[in-house]
Coordinates of C-alpha atoms in Angstrom, one line a residue:
Chain C
M1390 CA -113.3 -31.2 -17.7
P1391 CA -116.8 -32.6 -17.0
N1392 CA -118.3 -29.6 -18.8
Q1393 CA -116.7 -30.5 -22.1
Q1394 CA -117.8 -34.1 -21.8
A1395 CA -121.3 -32.9 -21.2
A1396 CA -121.1 -30.5 -24.1
A1397 CA -120.1 -33.4 -26.4
R1398 CA -123.2 -35.4 -25.4
R1399 CA -125.6 -32.5 -25.9
G1400 CA -126.0 -32.4 -29.7
F1401 CA -129.3 -30.8 -30.5
F1402 CA -129.6 -29.5 -27.0
E1403 CA -126.7 -27.2 -27.5
S1404 CA -128.8 -24.9 -29.7
A1405 CA -130.9 -22.2 -28.2
P1406 CA -134.3 -23.8 -28.7
G1407 CA -132.9 -27.1 -27.5
R1408 CA -131.6 -25.4 -24.3
T1409 CA -135.0 -23.9 -23.7
I1410 CA -136.6 -27.3 -24.0
A1411 CA -134.1 -28.9 -21.7
R1412 CA -134.5 -26.2 -19.2
N1413 CA -138.3 -26.5 -19.2
W1414 CA -138.6 -30.2 -20.0
A1415 CA -141.0 -30.9 -17.1
L1416 CA -143.3 -28.2 -18.4
C1417 CA -143.1 -29.5 -22.0
F1418 CA -143.7 -33.0 -20.8
L1419 CA -146.7 -31.8 -18.8
V1420 CA -148.3 -30.1 -21.8
L1421 CA -147.6 -33.1 -24.0
M1422 CA -149.1 -35.5 -21.4
A1423 CA -152.2 -33.2 -21.0
V1424 CA -152.7 -33.3 -24.8
V1425 CA -152.4 -37.1 -25.0
F1426 CA -154.8 -37.6 -22.1
S1427 CA -157.2 -35.1 -23.6
F1428 CA -157.5 -37.2 -26.7
A1429 CA -157.2 -40.6 -25.1
G1430 CA -159.4 -40.2 -22.0
P1431 CA -162.9 -38.8 -22.3
G1432 CA -163.6 -36.5 -19.4
F1433 CA -159.9 -35.6 -18.8
F1434 CA -160.1 -32.2 -20.5
D1435 CA -162.8 -30.8 -18.3
L1436 CA -162.8 -27.9 -15.8
V1437 CA -164.2 -30.0 -13.0
N1438 CA -161.5 -32.6 -13.6
F1439 CA -158.8 -30.0 -13.5
Q1440 CA -160.2 -28.6 -10.3
N1441 CA -160.2 -32.1 -8.9
I1442 CA -156.6 -32.7 -9.8
L1443 CA -155.6 -29.5 -8.1
H1444 CA -157.9 -30.0 -5.1
L1445 CA -156.5 -33.5 -4.4
A1446 CA -152.9 -32.3 -4.9
T1447 CA -153.1 -29.8 -2.0
G1448 CA -151.2 -32.0 0.4
S1449 CA -148.6 -32.8 -2.3
F1450 CA -148.1 -29.1 -3.0
L1451 CA -147.4 -28.3 0.6
L1452 CA -145.3 -31.3 1.4
A1453 CA -143.2 -30.8 -1.8
A1454 CA -142.8 -27.1 -1.1
A1455 CA -141.5 -27.9 2.4
E1456 CA -139.2 -30.5 1.0
T1457 CA -137.8 -28.0 -1.5
F1458 CA -136.2 -25.9 1.2
V1459 CA -134.5 -28.9 2.8
I1460 CA -133.3 -30.3 -0.5
I1461 CA -131.8 -26.9 -1.6
T1462 CA -129.7 -26.9 1.6
G1463 CA -128.4 -30.3 0.5
G1464 CA -130.4 -32.3 3.0
I1465 CA -133.5 -34.5 2.9
D1466 CA -136.5 -34.7 5.2
V1467 CA -138.3 -38.1 5.1
S1468 CA -140.3 -37.3 8.2
I1469 CA -142.8 -35.0 6.6
G1470 CA -145.1 -37.7 5.4
F1471 CA -145.8 -38.8 9.0
V1472 CA -145.8 -35.2 10.4
Y1473 CA -148.6 -34.8 7.9
G1474 CA -150.5 -37.7 9.4
L1475 CA -149.7 -36.7 12.9
S1476 CA -151.0 -33.2 12.3
S1477 CA -154.2 -34.5 10.7
V1478 CA -155.0 -37.0 13.5
L1479 CA -154.2 -34.5 16.2
T1480 CA -156.3 -31.8 14.7
A1481 CA -159.3 -34.1 14.3
T1482 CA -158.9 -35.5 17.8
L1483 CA -158.8 -32.1 19.4
M1484 CA -161.8 -30.9 17.4
R1485 CA -163.8 -33.9 18.5
N1486 CA -162.8 -33.7 22.1
L1487 CA -163.2 -29.9 22.4
T1488 CA -166.7 -30.1 20.8
L1489 CA -167.7 -33.0 23.0
A1490 CA -166.5 -30.9 26.0
G1491 CA -169.1 -28.3 24.9
M1492 CA -167.0 -25.7 23.1
A1493 CA -168.6 -23.9 20.2
P1494 CA -167.5 -25.4 16.9
G1495 CA -165.9 -22.2 15.6
E1496 CA -163.6 -21.9 18.7
A1497 CA -162.9 -25.6 18.7
I1498 CA -161.8 -25.5 15.1
V1499 CA -159.5 -22.5 15.5
I1500 CA -157.9 -23.8 18.8
S1501 CA -157.4 -27.3 17.4
C1502 CA -155.7 -26.0 14.3
L1503 CA -153.4 -23.7 16.2
V1504 CA -152.4 -26.4 18.7
A1505 CA -151.7 -28.9 16.0
L1506 CA -149.5 -26.4 14.1
L1507 CA -147.6 -25.6 17.2
V1508 CA -147.0 -29.3 18.0
C1509 CA -145.7 -29.8 14.4
L1510 CA -142.9 -27.4 15.0
L1511 CA -141.4 -29.8 17.5
P1512 CA -140.4 -32.7 15.2
G1513 CA -138.8 -30.2 12.8
F1514 CA -136.9 -28.5 15.5
V1515 CA -135.6 -31.8 16.8
N1516 CA -134.5 -32.8 13.3
G1517 CA -132.7 -29.5 12.9
I1518 CA -130.9 -29.9 16.3
L1519 CA -129.9 -33.5 15.4
V1520 CA -128.5 -32.4 12.0
T1521 CA -126.6 -29.4 13.2
R1522 CA -125.6 -30.0 16.9
F1523 CA -125.1 -33.7 16.7
K1524 CA -124.0 -33.9 13.0
V1525 CA -126.5 -36.7 12.3
P1526 CA -126.9 -37.1 8.5
S1527 CA -130.3 -35.6 7.6
F1528 CA -131.6 -38.9 6.1
I1529 CA -131.1 -40.7 9.4
A1530 CA -132.2 -37.9 11.7
T1531 CA -135.5 -37.5 9.8
M1532 CA -136.0 -41.3 9.5
G1533 CA -135.9 -41.5 13.2
M1534 CA -138.6 -38.8 13.4
W1535 CA -140.5 -40.7 10.6
G1536 CA -140.9 -43.6 13.0
I1537 CA -141.6 -41.5 16.1
C1538 CA -144.3 -39.5 14.3
Q1539 CA -145.9 -42.6 12.9
G1540 CA -146.0 -44.2 16.4
A1541 CA -147.4 -41.0 18.0
T1542 CA -150.1 -40.7 15.3
L1543 CA -151.3 -44.3 15.9
Y1544 CA -151.2 -43.7 19.6
I1545 CA -153.4 -40.6 19.3
A1546 CA -155.7 -42.2 16.8
G1547 CA -156.0 -45.3 19.0
G1548 CA -155.0 -47.7 16.3
Y1549 CA -155.5 -47.9 12.6
L1550 CA -158.8 -46.1 12.3
P1551 CA -159.4 -42.6 11.1
V1552 CA -160.5 -40.1 13.7
M1553 CA -164.2 -39.1 13.3
G1554 CA -166.3 -36.5 15.0
A1555 CA -164.9 -33.2 13.9
P1556 CA -167.6 -30.5 13.5
E1557 CA -169.5 -31.0 10.3
S1558 CA -168.7 -27.4 9.1
V1559 CA -165.1 -28.3 8.8
S1560 CA -165.4 -30.3 5.5
R1561 CA -167.7 -27.6 4.1
I1562 CA -165.0 -25.1 4.5
G1563 CA -162.3 -27.4 3.0
N1564 CA -164.4 -28.3 0.0
S1565 CA -165.8 -24.9 -0.8
F1566 CA -165.1 -22.9 -3.9
L1567 CA -164.1 -19.2 -4.2
F1568 CA -167.4 -18.5 -6.0
Y1569 CA -170.4 -20.3 -7.3
I1570 CA -172.3 -19.3 -10.3
D1571 CA -175.8 -20.4 -11.1
P1572 CA -175.9 -19.1 -14.7
G1573 CA -178.1 -16.1 -15.1
K1574 CA -179.4 -16.3 -11.6
S1575 CA -176.9 -15.8 -8.8
L1576 CA -173.2 -15.5 -7.8
T1577 CA -172.1 -16.4 -4.3
F1578 CA -168.8 -16.5 -2.6
F1579 CA -167.4 -19.5 -0.6
H1580 CA -170.8 -21.1 -0.2
K1581 CA -173.5 -22.4 -2.6
P1582 CA -176.7 -20.5 -2.9
D1583 CA -179.2 -21.6 -0.2
Y1584 CA -181.9 -22.6 -2.6
I1585 CA -179.8 -25.2 -4.3
A1586 CA -180.1 -28.7 -2.8
N1587 CA -176.9 -30.7 -2.2
E1588 CA -178.0 -33.2 -4.8
S1589 CA -178.3 -30.7 -7.6
V1590 CA -175.1 -28.8 -6.8
R1591 CA -173.6 -30.0 -10.1
Q1592 CA -175.8 -27.6 -12.0
L1593 CA -173.7 -24.8 -10.6
A1594 CA -170.5 -23.5 -12.1
R1595 CA -168.1 -23.8 -9.1
V1596 CA -165.0 -21.8 -9.7
F1597 CA -161.6 -22.0 -8.0
P1598 CA -161.6 -24.5 -5.1
S1599 CA -160.5 -22.8 -1.9
S1600 CA -158.0 -25.6 -1.4
L1601 CA -156.2 -24.1 -4.4
L1602 CA -156.3 -20.7 -2.7
L1603 CA -154.4 -22.2 0.2
S1604 CA -151.9 -24.0 -2.1
I1605 CA -151.2 -20.8 -4.1
G1606 CA -151.0 -18.8 -0.9
V1607 CA -148.4 -21.1 0.8
L1608 CA -146.4 -21.5 -2.5
L1609 CA -146.3 -17.7 -3.0
V1610 CA -145.1 -17.0 0.5
L1611 CA -142.5 -19.8 0.3
G1612 CA -141.5 -18.8 -3.2
F1613 CA -141.0 -15.2 -2.2
L1614 CA -139.0 -16.2 0.8
L1615 CA -136.7 -18.3 -1.3
K1616 CA -136.2 -15.9 -4.2
Y1617 CA -136.2 -12.4 -2.8
T1618 CA -135.0 -12.5 0.8
K1619 CA -131.7 -12.9 2.6
F1620 CA -133.1 -16.1 4.1
G1621 CA -133.6 -17.6 0.7
R1622 CA -130.2 -16.5 -0.6
H1623 CA -128.5 -18.1 2.4
T1624 CA -130.5 -21.3 1.8
Y1625 CA -129.0 -21.6 -1.6
A1626 CA -125.5 -20.6 -0.4
I1627 CA -125.6 -23.4 2.3
G1628 CA -126.5 -25.9 -0.4
G1629 CA -123.8 -24.6 -2.7
S1630 CA -121.0 -24.6 -0.2
M1631 CA -121.4 -25.1 3.5
D1632 CA -117.8 -23.9 4.0
A1633 CA -118.3 -20.7 2.0
S1634 CA -121.4 -19.9 4.0
V1635 CA -119.7 -20.5 7.4
R1636 CA -116.7 -18.4 6.4
A1637 CA -119.0 -15.6 5.1
G1638 CA -120.4 -15.4 8.6
I1639 CA -123.8 -17.0 8.0
N1640 CA -125.0 -18.8 11.1
V1641 CA -125.5 -22.1 9.3
D1642 CA -126.6 -24.1 12.2
R1643 CA -129.3 -21.7 13.2
H1644 CA -130.4 -21.5 9.5
L1645 CA -130.7 -25.2 9.2
V1646 CA -132.7 -25.6 12.4
I1647 CA -135.2 -23.0 11.0
I1648 CA -135.3 -24.8 7.6
Y1649 CA -136.2 -28.2 9.2
T1650 CA -138.7 -26.5 11.6
L1651 CA -140.3 -24.8 8.6
S1652 CA -140.5 -28.0 6.7
A1653 CA -142.3 -29.8 9.5
F1654 CA -144.5 -26.7 10.0
V1655 CA -145.6 -26.7 6.4
A1656 CA -146.3 -30.4 6.6
G1657 CA -148.4 -29.6 9.6
I1658 CA -150.4 -27.1 7.6
A1659 CA -151.0 -29.8 5.0
G1660 CA -152.2 -32.2 7.8
V1661 CA -154.6 -29.6 9.2
F1662 CA -156.0 -28.9 5.8
D1663 CA -156.5 -32.6 5.2
V1664 CA -159.0 -32.6 8.0
F1665 CA -160.9 -29.8 6.3
Q1666 CA -160.8 -31.7 3.0
T1667 CA -161.9 -35.1 4.3
G1668 CA -163.7 -34.2 7.6
I1669 CA -161.7 -36.9 9.4
G1670 CA -158.3 -37.3 10.8
N1671 CA -156.3 -39.6 8.5
Y1672 CA -153.2 -41.3 9.8
T1673 CA -150.5 -41.8 7.1
P1674 CA -150.9 -45.3 5.7
T1675 CA -147.7 -47.4 5.5
G1676 CA -146.7 -47.3 1.9
A1677 CA -148.3 -44.0 1.1
N1678 CA -144.8 -42.6 0.4
Y1679 CA -145.9 -39.0 0.7
E1680 CA -142.4 -37.9 1.6
L1681 CA -140.8 -39.8 -1.3
L1682 CA -143.3 -38.5 -3.8
A1683 CA -142.5 -35.0 -2.4
V1684 CA -138.8 -35.6 -3.0
A1685 CA -139.7 -36.9 -6.5
A1686 CA -141.7 -33.7 -7.3
V1687 CA -138.9 -31.5 -6.1
V1688 CA -136.2 -33.3 -8.2
I1689 CA -138.5 -33.4 -11.3
G1690 CA -138.9 -29.6 -10.6
G1691 CA -135.1 -29.1 -11.2
A1692 CA -133.6 -29.5 -7.7
S1693 CA -130.5 -31.6 -7.1
L1694 CA -130.1 -33.8 -4.0
L1695 CA -126.6 -32.4 -3.8
G1696 CA -128.1 -29.1 -2.9
G1697 CA -127.9 -25.5 -4.2
K1698 CA -130.6 -25.9 -6.9
G1699 CA -134.3 -25.9 -7.2
G1700 CA -137.2 -23.6 -6.7
I1701 CA -140.9 -23.4 -5.7
L1702 CA -142.2 -22.9 -9.2
G1703 CA -140.3 -26.0 -10.5
T1704 CA -141.6 -28.0 -7.5
A1705 CA -145.2 -27.0 -8.3
I1706 CA -144.7 -28.2 -11.9
G1707 CA -143.3 -31.4 -10.5
V1708 CA -146.3 -31.9 -8.3
I1709 CA -148.8 -31.2 -11.1
L1710 CA -146.9 -33.5 -13.4
I1711 CA -147.3 -36.4 -11.0
A1712 CA -150.9 -35.5 -10.2
V1713 CA -151.8 -35.3 -13.9
L1714 CA -150.1 -38.6 -14.6
N1715 CA -152.1 -40.3 -11.8
N1716 CA -155.4 -38.8 -12.9
G1717 CA -154.8 -39.3 -16.6
L1718 CA -153.9 -42.9 -16.3
Q1719 CA -156.9 -43.5 -14.1
I1720 CA -159.3 -41.9 -16.7
V1721 CA -157.7 -43.7 -19.6
G1722 CA -158.3 -46.8 -17.6
I1723 CA -154.7 -48.0 -17.2
S1724 CA -154.1 -50.0 -14.1
S1725 CA -152.8 -47.8 -11.3
F1726 CA -149.5 -49.6 -10.7
Y1727 CA -148.3 -48.1 -14.0
R1728 CA -148.1 -44.7 -12.3
Y1729 CA -145.3 -45.9 -10.2
I1730 CA -143.4 -46.8 -13.3
G1731 CA -144.4 -43.4 -14.7
V1732 CA -143.0 -41.5 -11.7
G1733 CA -139.9 -43.6 -11.8
I1734 CA -139.3 -42.8 -15.4
L1735 CA -139.8 -39.0 -14.8
L1736 CA -137.4 -39.1 -11.9
T1737 CA -134.8 -40.8 -14.1
I1738 CA -135.2 -38.2 -16.8
A1739 CA -134.8 -35.4 -14.2
V1740 CA -131.6 -36.8 -12.9
V1741 CA -130.1 -37.5 -16.3
I1742 CA -130.9 -33.9 -17.4
D1743 CA -129.3 -32.6 -14.3
Q1744 CA -126.2 -34.6 -15.1
V1745 CA -126.0 -33.7 -18.8
F1746 CA -126.7 -30.0 -18.2
P1747 CA -124.9 -29.2 -14.9
D1748 CA -125.1 -25.4 -15.6
L1749 CA -128.7 -25.1 -16.6
E1750 CA -130.5 -22.5 -14.5
Chain P
M1277 CA -92.6 1.0 11.5
A1278 CA -95.1 -0.6 13.7
Y1279 CA -96.9 -3.7 12.7
L1280 CA -100.5 -3.5 11.7
L1281 CA -101.1 -7.1 12.7
E1282 CA -98.8 -8.9 15.1
T1283 CA -98.8 -12.3 16.9
K1284 CA -96.8 -12.8 20.1
G1285 CA -95.9 -16.2 21.3
I1286 CA -98.8 -17.8 19.5
T1287 CA -99.2 -21.5 20.1
K1288 CA -101.5 -24.2 18.9
R1289 CA -101.4 -27.8 20.0
F1290 CA -103.4 -30.8 18.6
G1291 CA -103.2 -33.5 21.3
G1292 CA -99.5 -34.2 21.7
L1293 CA -98.5 -32.4 18.6
T1294 CA -97.5 -28.7 18.8
A1295 CA -98.5 -27.5 15.4
V1296 CA -97.4 -23.9 16.0
D1297 CA -94.9 -23.2 18.8
R1298 CA -94.6 -19.7 20.2
V1299 CA -94.4 -17.8 17.0
D1300 CA -93.9 -14.0 16.8
M1301 CA -94.7 -12.5 13.5
G1302 CA -96.1 -9.3 12.1
V1303 CA -97.1 -7.5 9.0
E1304 CA -97.1 -3.8 8.3
A1305 CA -99.8 -1.9 6.3
G1306 CA -98.9 -1.9 2.6
E1307 CA -96.5 -4.8 3.1
V1308 CA -96.6 -8.3 1.7
V1309 CA -95.3 -11.0 3.9
A1310 CA -94.8 -14.5 2.4
L1311 CA -95.2 -17.4 4.7
L1312 CA -93.2 -20.3 3.6
G1313 CA -92.5 -23.8 4.8
D1314 CA -92.8 -27.5 3.9
N1315 CA -96.1 -29.4 4.2
G1316 CA -97.0 -29.7 7.9
A1317 CA -94.7 -26.9 8.9
G1318 CA -97.6 -25.0 10.6
K1319 CA -98.2 -22.2 8.1
S1320 CA -101.9 -23.0 7.7
T1321 CA -102.5 -23.5 11.4
L1322 CA -100.8 -20.1 12.1
V1323 CA -103.0 -18.4 9.5
K1324 CA -106.2 -20.2 10.8
M1325 CA -105.6 -18.8 14.3
I1326 CA -105.4 -15.3 12.8
S1327 CA -108.6 -15.8 10.7
G1328 CA -110.5 -17.3 13.7
V1329 CA -110.8 -20.9 12.5
Y1330 CA -108.7 -22.2 15.4
K1331 CA -108.4 -20.7 18.8
P1332 CA -104.8 -20.3 20.0
D1333 CA -103.8 -22.2 23.1
E1334 CA -101.3 -19.5 24.1
G1335 CA -100.2 -16.2 22.9
D1336 CA -101.9 -13.0 21.7
I1337 CA -102.9 -11.3 18.5
F1338 CA -102.5 -7.5 18.2
L1339 CA -104.2 -5.3 15.7
D1340 CA -102.9 -1.7 15.5
G1341 CA -101.1 -2.3 18.7
K1342 CA -104.2 -3.3 20.6
K1343 CA -104.8 -6.9 21.8
I1344 CA -107.8 -8.5 20.1
E1345 CA -109.8 -11.6 20.8
I1346 CA -110.6 -13.7 17.8
T1347 CA -112.8 -16.7 18.6
S1348 CA -114.6 -17.2 15.3
P1349 CA -114.3 -16.3 11.6
I1350 CA -116.9 -13.7 12.2
D1351 CA -114.7 -11.9 14.8
A1352 CA -111.9 -11.8 12.4
L1353 CA -114.1 -10.4 9.7
A1354 CA -115.4 -7.8 12.1
H1355 CA -111.8 -6.7 12.8
G1356 CA -111.1 -6.4 9.0
I1357 CA -109.1 -9.5 8.7
E1358 CA -110.2 -11.2 5.5
T1359 CA -109.0 -14.6 4.4
I1360 CA -109.0 -16.0 0.9
Y1361 CA -108.6 -19.8 1.2
Q1362 CA -107.1 -22.0 -1.5
D1363 CA -110.6 -23.3 -2.3
L1364 CA -111.7 -19.7 -2.4
A1365 CA -114.9 -20.5 -0.4
L1366 CA -117.2 -19.3 -3.0
A1367 CA -120.7 -20.7 -3.5
E1368 CA -120.5 -22.0 -7.0
N1369 CA -124.2 -22.1 -7.5
L1370 CA -124.6 -18.4 -6.9
N1371 CA -123.7 -15.5 -9.2
V1372 CA -120.8 -13.0 -8.8
F1373 CA -122.5 -10.3 -6.9
S1374 CA -124.3 -12.7 -4.6
N1375 CA -120.9 -14.1 -3.6
I1376 CA -119.3 -10.7 -3.1
F1377 CA -122.2 -9.8 -0.7
L1378 CA -122.6 -13.3 0.7
G1379 CA -123.6 -13.1 4.4
R1380 CA -123.8 -9.3 4.2
E1381 CA -126.5 -8.9 1.6
K1382 CA -127.9 -5.5 1.0
T1383 CA -131.7 -5.3 1.3
K1384 CA -134.3 -2.7 0.6
K1385 CA -137.9 -2.3 1.7
A1386 CA -140.6 -3.6 -0.6
L1387 CA -144.1 -2.2 -0.1
G1388 CA -142.7 -0.7 3.1
I1389 CA -142.7 -3.9 5.0
F1390 CA -140.6 -6.7 3.5
N1391 CA -136.9 -6.7 3.4
V1392 CA -136.0 -7.9 -0.1
L1393 CA -132.6 -8.3 -1.7
D1394 CA -131.4 -5.3 -3.5
H1395 CA -129.9 -6.9 -6.6
G1396 CA -129.4 -3.7 -8.5
Y1397 CA -127.3 -2.1 -5.8
M1398 CA -125.2 -5.2 -5.2
E1399 CA -124.5 -5.6 -8.9
E1400 CA -123.4 -2.0 -9.3
E1401 CA -121.2 -2.0 -6.2
S1402 CA -119.6 -5.3 -7.3
Q1403 CA -118.8 -3.9 -10.7
K1404 CA -117.1 -0.9 -9.0
V1405 CA -114.9 -3.1 -6.9
L1406 CA -114.0 -5.4 -9.8
D1407 CA -113.0 -2.4 -11.8
R1408 CA -110.7 -1.5 -8.9
V1409 CA -108.8 -4.7 -9.3
D1410 CA -109.0 -4.3 -13.0
I1411 CA -110.7 -7.6 -13.8
K1412 CA -113.2 -8.1 -16.6
I1413 CA -116.0 -10.5 -15.9
P1414 CA -118.5 -10.7 -18.8
S1415 CA -121.6 -10.8 -16.6
L1416 CA -122.0 -10.4 -12.9
K1417 CA -125.1 -12.5 -13.2
A1418 CA -123.0 -15.5 -14.3
N1419 CA -122.7 -18.2 -11.7
I1420 CA -119.2 -18.8 -10.2
R1421 CA -119.3 -22.3 -11.7
N1422 CA -118.9 -20.8 -15.2
L1423 CA -115.9 -18.6 -14.4
S1424 CA -112.2 -19.3 -14.9
G1425 CA -109.9 -19.8 -12.0
G1426 CA -108.5 -16.3 -12.3
Q1427 CA -111.9 -14.7 -12.4
R1428 CA -112.9 -16.7 -9.3
Q1429 CA -109.8 -15.5 -7.5
A1430 CA -110.7 -12.0 -8.5
V1431 CA -114.2 -12.4 -7.1
A1432 CA -112.8 -13.7 -3.8
I1433 CA -110.3 -10.8 -3.6
S1434 CA -113.0 -8.2 -4.6
R1435 CA -115.2 -9.6 -1.8
S1436 CA -112.4 -9.0 0.7
I1437 CA -111.5 -5.5 -0.3
Y1438 CA -115.1 -4.5 -0.7
W1439 CA -115.6 -5.1 3.0
D1440 CA -112.6 -2.9 3.9
A1441 CA -110.0 -5.5 4.6
K1442 CA -107.1 -4.2 6.7
V1443 CA -105.4 -7.5 6.6
L1444 CA -105.7 -9.9 3.8
I1445 CA -104.6 -13.5 4.1
M1446 CA -104.2 -15.5 0.9
D1447 CA -103.6 -19.2 0.9
E1448 CA -101.8 -20.4 -2.3
P1449 CA -103.5 -17.7 -4.4
T1450 CA -101.8 -18.9 -7.7
A1451 CA -101.8 -22.6 -7.1
A1452 CA -104.6 -23.6 -9.5
L1453 CA -104.1 -21.0 -12.2
G1454 CA -102.7 -20.9 -15.7
I1455 CA -99.6 -18.7 -16.3
A1456 CA -101.5 -15.6 -17.6
E1457 CA -103.9 -15.7 -14.7
Q1458 CA -101.1 -16.1 -12.2
R1459 CA -99.7 -12.8 -13.5
K1460 CA -103.1 -11.2 -13.2
V1461 CA -103.4 -12.3 -9.6
L1462 CA -99.9 -11.1 -8.7
D1463 CA -100.8 -7.7 -10.3
M1464 CA -103.9 -7.6 -8.1
V1465 CA -101.8 -8.2 -5.0
K1466 CA -99.4 -5.4 -6.0
S1467 CA -102.3 -3.0 -6.4
L1468 CA -103.8 -4.0 -3.1
K1469 CA -100.5 -3.3 -1.5
K1470 CA -100.6 0.2 -2.9
H1471 CA -104.0 0.6 -1.2
G1472 CA -102.3 0.1 2.1
I1473 CA -103.6 -3.4 2.9
A1474 CA -101.4 -5.7 4.9
I1475 CA -101.1 -9.0 3.0
I1476 CA -100.0 -12.4 4.2
I1477 CA -99.4 -14.9 1.4
I1478 CA -98.9 -18.6 1.8
S1479 CA -97.2 -20.0 -1.2
H1480 CA -95.1 -22.8 -2.6
Q1481 CA -94.1 -20.9 -5.7
M1482 CA -90.7 -19.2 -5.1
Y1483 CA -91.3 -17.0 -8.2
D1484 CA -94.5 -15.5 -6.7
V1485 CA -92.7 -14.8 -3.5
F1486 CA -89.8 -12.9 -5.0
E1487 CA -92.2 -11.1 -7.4
V1488 CA -94.5 -9.6 -4.8
A1489 CA -93.3 -10.1 -1.2
D1490 CA -91.3 -7.6 0.8
R1491 CA -90.4 -10.1 3.5
V1492 CA -90.4 -13.9 3.9
I1493 CA -91.1 -15.8 7.1
V1494 CA -90.1 -19.4 7.0
M1495 CA -91.8 -22.0 9.2
R1496 CA -90.4 -25.4 10.0
R1497 CA -92.0 -28.0 12.3
G1498 CA -94.1 -25.4 14.1
I1499 CA -91.4 -22.9 14.8
K1500 CA -90.3 -19.8 13.0
A1501 CA -87.1 -20.9 11.3
G1502 CA -86.2 -17.6 9.9
E1503 CA -87.2 -14.2 8.6
R1504 CA -85.6 -12.3 5.7
L1505 CA -86.2 -9.2 3.7
V1506 CA -86.7 -10.3 0.1
K1507 CA -84.2 -7.7 -1.2
D1508 CA -81.4 -9.2 1.1
T1509 CA -82.0 -12.8 0.4
S1510 CA -81.9 -15.4 -2.4
S1511 CA -84.1 -18.3 -3.3
E1512 CA -81.3 -20.7 -2.4
E1513 CA -81.2 -19.2 1.1
V1514 CA -84.9 -19.4 1.5
V1515 CA -85.0 -23.0 0.3
G1516 CA -82.2 -23.8 2.8
L1517 CA -84.3 -22.4 5.6
I1518 CA -87.4 -24.4 4.5
V1519 CA -85.6 -27.7 4.5
G1520 CA -83.4 -26.9 7.5
A1521 CA -80.1 -27.1 5.5
E1522 CA -78.7 -24.0 7.4
E1523 CA -79.1 -25.7 10.7
V1524 CA -77.3 -28.8 9.4
G1525 CA -74.5 -26.6 8.0
K1526 CA -74.0 -24.9 11.4
K1527 CA -73.4 -28.3 13.1

C-alpha cells in the first residue's frame, strides 16, 4: 500500500501540528520569508512595498487562477501567457485606432476592452475543441495555440515594439487607489485630490490599489464557482476520474470546452488590465514564462498535475509566495537569477509534499 | 412471470469479430441473474449494450415489455438501469455524498440568485440510503480514497439505489474484496433483491453465484451457451457449460 509507505516516511508530520504545517506549508513559508526579508532588506516591510507587490502581481493572479481550473481537470494550458500578450496588444491597438478615428476616449476604451475580451474566447474555445473532439493532449493543443497567439500578437503589434497611443486616462485608471488620504485634510476615492501635484503625490496615504480590487474580484468569483457550484464540483470530478464523470452523466466534453474557454478569457482580462497598468500594449517577451510561472503558483498552492486537487485560495498564496520571493531578493540586493532557483526549490517542495501526503486536503 | 428487462437477438460486432451473437436474456424484478463465462465470452459486451456504453448492431432491448432505445449511458440511467463497474467509477478525490450525487447534485438558491450546492441535504440523504444497505461509514465527508473496498462498493450501490434503480448491473462486485467484505456485499445484494430490484451480476466466483443468484446464464464465444435455475443445477454443470465440456460430451 502506498499509503503505508508514505506513513512510514512521515515521522513528525504524523502528529496533528505536523499535519497542519504540512497542509499549510506554503503559507508558513510565506510568513517565514516575509519575516526574513523584513530584517534583511530595509524597505521591504512597508505598506507601499506591499501594495507594489500586489499591484505588480495582478497579471500573475489572473493567469494562475485561470490555470487552476485547467489543472484541476487534469490538463494544462500553456497558451495563456501569449493570450495575455495578444489581449494587451489588441486592446492598445484598438484604443489607439479608435481614438485616432475620432471616437471619444471613454467609448474607445470600453469598446476596445470588450472586443479584446471577445477575441480571447476564441483561442480557449479552439483549445477545448482540440482536447475533447480531437483527443489532442492538452499540452500539445495549447502549445500550438501558444505559437499562434505569439505570431498573431507580433502581427498586430507590427513587430517587437510595444503599442503606444492609448488614451492617457487609461493608465490613470489602472494605477489608481481605492482612496487617498491627505492626513487631516482630505479623503478622496479613486483619484488624488486636485490640489496635490503629481510630484508630491507621495505625501498622500494611498490605500488599496484598484488593481488589487480587480484581482480580489476575479479570484472571489472564480473561487466561488469552484467551491460552491455544480460547475466546480464537476471540475473536480473530471480531474478525479474522467470515467466516473462520464458514467455519472456529466457532459465532460462540453465542460472541458468551457474550462479552456474560461482560462483564455481570464488571461484576456489580465491582458486588458495590463494596458490599464502600463498605458501601452505589451507583447509577451520570449522567455517571460508567464504560463509556467502560473503553473508553478498553482502547484505550490496545492494542486496536482494529475488533476482533482487544488483551489483558488492556494493558488493565490502560490502567486504571492513567488511575488514576495522576487521582490524580497531584489530589495536584499541578491542577483535576480537566484529567483529562478528559488521558484525551482519551492516547486520541488510542493511536489514532494504532494507525494508524501497523498491524502492531505 | 414477465421479464422486467429483456434482450432479444442482441448482437455486437467489432470488425470481423462477433462479440455477442443474437443473445436473448431477461431478468425479472426481484430476481438475481448471474452472467457467467470465460474471459472474452462476451459477458461484458452484453452488459455494456444494456448500460448504453455500446450500441447494439442488431436486436432490441425491452423494459417492462416496451422497446427502449439506449444510445448512451445517460439514456440507460434515465430508464433506471444503473451499472456498477468493477472499478466502481467513483471519483476518489471527492467525498462520499458528492459521489452519491455526482452528476445529479442538489442545489439551493443563495441570496435568491445563485445556485449553490446543498451539502447538508446531500449528506443527510446519503446517510439515509447508506442506512438502508446497512453500511457504516465513519464520515460522509471522507474522501473515497480513504475508504475500504467494501465501503466503496457500498457507496457505489447506494448511489444506484438512491436514484431508483429498477435494474442493477454489477460487474465482479466481490472481486477486489476481503472475505468479510465479500459477505457484506452479498448481503447487500440480497436486501436489494427484497426491494424488488432486478439484478444482473457478472462474476467469476462460483460461491457468490450459488449464494445469491436465482438463475445463471452462461456465455461462450459470444453466444448463450446455457441457462439454468440455480436450484436445479450444480457448480460442476455450470463449469461444464463455461468451458464447453457438455458440447464435447454430446459428440
